[in-house]
Tab-separated table of C-alpha atoms in Angstrom:
chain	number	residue	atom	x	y	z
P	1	UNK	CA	0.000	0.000	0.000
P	2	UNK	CA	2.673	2.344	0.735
P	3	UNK	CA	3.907	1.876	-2.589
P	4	UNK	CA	0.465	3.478	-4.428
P	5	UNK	CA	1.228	6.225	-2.214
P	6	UNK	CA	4.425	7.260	-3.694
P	7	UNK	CA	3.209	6.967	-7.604
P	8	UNK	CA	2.571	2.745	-7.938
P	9	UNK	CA	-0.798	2.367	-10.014
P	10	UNK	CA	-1.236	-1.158	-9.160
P	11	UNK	CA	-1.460	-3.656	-6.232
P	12	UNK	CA	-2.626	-7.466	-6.651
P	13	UNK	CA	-3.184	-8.986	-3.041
P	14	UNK	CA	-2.281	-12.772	-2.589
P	15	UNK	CA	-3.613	-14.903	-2.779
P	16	UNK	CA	-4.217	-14.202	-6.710
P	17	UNK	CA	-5.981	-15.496	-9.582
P	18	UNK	CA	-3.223	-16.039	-12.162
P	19	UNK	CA	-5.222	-14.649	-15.229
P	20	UNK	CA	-5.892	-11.898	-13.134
P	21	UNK	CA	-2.516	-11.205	-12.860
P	22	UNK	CA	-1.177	-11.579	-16.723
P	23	UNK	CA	-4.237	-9.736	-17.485
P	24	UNK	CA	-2.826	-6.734	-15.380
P	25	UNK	CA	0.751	-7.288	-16.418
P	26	UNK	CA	-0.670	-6.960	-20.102
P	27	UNK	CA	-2.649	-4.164	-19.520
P	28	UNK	CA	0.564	-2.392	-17.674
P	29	UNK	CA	2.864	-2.941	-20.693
P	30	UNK	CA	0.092	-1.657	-23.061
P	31	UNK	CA	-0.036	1.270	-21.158
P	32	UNK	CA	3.414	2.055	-21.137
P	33	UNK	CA	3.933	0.766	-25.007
P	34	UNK	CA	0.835	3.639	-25.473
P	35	UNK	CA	2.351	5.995	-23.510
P	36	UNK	CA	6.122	5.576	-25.264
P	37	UNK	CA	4.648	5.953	-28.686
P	38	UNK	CA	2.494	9.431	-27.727
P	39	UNK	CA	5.523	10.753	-26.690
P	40	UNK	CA	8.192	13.048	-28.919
P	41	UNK	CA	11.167	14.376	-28.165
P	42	UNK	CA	9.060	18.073	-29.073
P	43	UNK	CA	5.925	17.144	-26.639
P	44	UNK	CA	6.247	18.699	-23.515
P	45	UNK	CA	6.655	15.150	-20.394
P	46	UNK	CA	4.609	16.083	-17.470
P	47	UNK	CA	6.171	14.622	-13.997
P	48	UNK	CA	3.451	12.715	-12.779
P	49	UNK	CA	3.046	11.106	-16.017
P	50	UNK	CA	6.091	9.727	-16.756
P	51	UNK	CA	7.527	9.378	-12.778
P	52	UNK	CA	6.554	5.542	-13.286
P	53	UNK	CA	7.981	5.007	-16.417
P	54	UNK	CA	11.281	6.398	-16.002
P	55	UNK	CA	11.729	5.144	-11.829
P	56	UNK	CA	10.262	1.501	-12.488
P	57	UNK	CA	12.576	-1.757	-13.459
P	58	UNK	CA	10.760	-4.838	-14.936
P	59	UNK	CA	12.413	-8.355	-14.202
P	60	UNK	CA	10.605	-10.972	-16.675
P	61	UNK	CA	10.309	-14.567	-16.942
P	62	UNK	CA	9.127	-15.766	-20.021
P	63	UNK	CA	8.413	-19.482	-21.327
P	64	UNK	CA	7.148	-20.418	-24.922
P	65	UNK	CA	6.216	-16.521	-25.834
P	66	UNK	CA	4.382	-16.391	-22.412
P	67	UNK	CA	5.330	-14.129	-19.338
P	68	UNK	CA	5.404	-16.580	-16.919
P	69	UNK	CA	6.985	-14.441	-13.867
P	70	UNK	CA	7.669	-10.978	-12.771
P	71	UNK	CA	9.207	-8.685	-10.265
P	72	UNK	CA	8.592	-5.193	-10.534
P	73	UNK	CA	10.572	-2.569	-8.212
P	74	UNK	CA	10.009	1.410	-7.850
P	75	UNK	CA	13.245	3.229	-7.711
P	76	UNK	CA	12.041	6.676	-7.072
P	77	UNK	CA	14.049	8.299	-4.501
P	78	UNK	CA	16.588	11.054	-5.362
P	79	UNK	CA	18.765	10.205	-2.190
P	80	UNK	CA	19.040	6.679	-3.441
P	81	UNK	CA	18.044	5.584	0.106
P	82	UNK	CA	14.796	2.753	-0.379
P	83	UNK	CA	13.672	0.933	-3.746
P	84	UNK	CA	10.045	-0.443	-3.127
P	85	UNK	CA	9.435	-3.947	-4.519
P	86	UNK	CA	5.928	-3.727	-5.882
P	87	UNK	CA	5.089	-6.471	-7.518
P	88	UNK	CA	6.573	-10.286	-7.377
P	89	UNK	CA	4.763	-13.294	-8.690
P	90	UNK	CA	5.477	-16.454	-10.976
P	91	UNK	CA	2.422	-18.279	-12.487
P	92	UNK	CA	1.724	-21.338	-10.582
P	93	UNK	CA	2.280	-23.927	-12.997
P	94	UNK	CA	6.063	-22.487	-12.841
P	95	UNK	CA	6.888	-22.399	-9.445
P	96	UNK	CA	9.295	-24.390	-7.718
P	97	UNK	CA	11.859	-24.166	-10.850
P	98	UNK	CA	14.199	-21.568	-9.611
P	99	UNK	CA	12.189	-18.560	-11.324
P	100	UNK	CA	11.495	-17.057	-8.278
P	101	UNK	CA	14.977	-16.594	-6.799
P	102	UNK	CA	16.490	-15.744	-10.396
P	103	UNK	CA	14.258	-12.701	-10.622
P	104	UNK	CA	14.394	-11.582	-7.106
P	105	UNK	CA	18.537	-11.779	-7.439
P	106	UNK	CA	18.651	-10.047	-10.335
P	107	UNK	CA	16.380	-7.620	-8.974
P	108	UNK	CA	18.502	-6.946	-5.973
P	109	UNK	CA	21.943	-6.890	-7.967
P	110	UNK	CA	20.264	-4.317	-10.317
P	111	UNK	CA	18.689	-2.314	-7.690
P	112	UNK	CA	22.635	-2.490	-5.333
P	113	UNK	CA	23.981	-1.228	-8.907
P	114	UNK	CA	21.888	1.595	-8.835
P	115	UNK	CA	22.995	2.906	-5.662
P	116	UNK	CA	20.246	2.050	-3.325
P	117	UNK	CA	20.439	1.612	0.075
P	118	UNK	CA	17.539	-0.767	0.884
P	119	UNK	CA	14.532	-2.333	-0.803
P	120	UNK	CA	11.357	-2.543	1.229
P	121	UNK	CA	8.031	-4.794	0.165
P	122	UNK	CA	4.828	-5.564	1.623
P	123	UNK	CA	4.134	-9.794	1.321
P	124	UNK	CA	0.607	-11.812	3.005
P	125	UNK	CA	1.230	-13.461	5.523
P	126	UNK	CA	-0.349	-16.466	4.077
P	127	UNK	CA	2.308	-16.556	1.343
P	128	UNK	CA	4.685	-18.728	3.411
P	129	UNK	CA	6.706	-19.723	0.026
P	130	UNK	CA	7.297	-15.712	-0.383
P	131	UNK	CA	8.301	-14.740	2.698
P	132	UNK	CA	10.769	-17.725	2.877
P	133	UNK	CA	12.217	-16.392	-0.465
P	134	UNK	CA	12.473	-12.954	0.679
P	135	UNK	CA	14.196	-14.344	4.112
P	136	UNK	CA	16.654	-16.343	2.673
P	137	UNK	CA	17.739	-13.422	0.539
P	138	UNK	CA	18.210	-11.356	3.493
P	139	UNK	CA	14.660	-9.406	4.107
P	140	UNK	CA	14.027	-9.243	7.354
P	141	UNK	CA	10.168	-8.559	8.860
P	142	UNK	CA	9.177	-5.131	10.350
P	143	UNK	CA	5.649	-3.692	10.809
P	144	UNK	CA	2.752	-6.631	10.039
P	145	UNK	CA	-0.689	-4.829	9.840
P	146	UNK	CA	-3.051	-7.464	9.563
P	147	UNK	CA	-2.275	-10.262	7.078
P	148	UNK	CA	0.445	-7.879	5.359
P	149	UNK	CA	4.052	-8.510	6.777
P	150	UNK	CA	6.607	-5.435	6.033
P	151	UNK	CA	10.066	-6.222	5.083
P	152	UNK	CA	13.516	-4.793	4.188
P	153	UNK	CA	16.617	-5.914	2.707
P	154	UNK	CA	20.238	-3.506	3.696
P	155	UNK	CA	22.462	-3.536	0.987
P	156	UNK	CA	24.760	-1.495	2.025
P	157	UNK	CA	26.581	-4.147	2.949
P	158	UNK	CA	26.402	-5.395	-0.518
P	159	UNK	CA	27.773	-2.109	-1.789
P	160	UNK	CA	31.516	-3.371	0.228
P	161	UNK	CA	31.698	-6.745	-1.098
């Protein structure tokens, strides 16, 4: 939730029907395929309209012309100091094959490259599989509200090795 506050348009709670989900992921990258080919390099960019676009990093999985996973993370913090993880999932019928934990550490590498300090994410607490991905990549659990458990990776740390 406290990603939609800071410019996310999206949030899919889990558990979550999987052509639910590739119907939003679709819909997302038509809006953003829409949006890059309104756009000139003579047209004025309003903030707020491209503040997505240009702060948000896609991690894909795809499988026979299908996107079969995805990790989506806002970077949109001048100071660098948290990158919100906003979207995570890997169709059903592909889980338990590794997807998960290639997307996730490529998302953290790319997000440590950047600069940032810390990525924060909001998982249900009825996801055990997730949250025992995001702990054994170093997340560790803050604030729960309810059936939503907070967490945060430090990669400052990262940044040394």
């Amino acid at each position: 939730i406290k990603a939609l506050g800071v410019g996310a348009d999206d949030y899919v709670v889990k558990p979550f029907d999987p052509m639910e989900l590739v119907a939003r992921i679709k819909a997302h990258i038509n809006r953003i395929e829409r949006y890059k080919a309104s756009k000139t390099p003579e047209a004025p960019i309003e903030f707020d309209d491209i503040k997505i676009f240009r702060n948000a990093v896609r991690f894909e999985a795809w499988a026979d012309g299908n996107l079969i996973g995805l990790a989506a993370v806002y970077c949109n913090t001048q100071t660098k100091d948290i990158a919100f993880l906003t979207n995570f999932s890997v169709l059903p019928r592909w889980q338990r094959n590794g997807i998960a934990s290639n997307l996730l550490s490529n998302c953290i590498i790319h997000i440590c490259d950047l600069g940032f300090h810390s990525i924060e994410l909001e998982v249900s607490t009825k996801s055990k599989a997730a949250m025992d991905l995001y702990i054994k990549y170093g997340f560790v659990k803050r604030e729960q509200l309810g059936n939503t458990q907070k967490m945060k990776k430090n990669l400052k740390r990262m940044e040394n090795e």
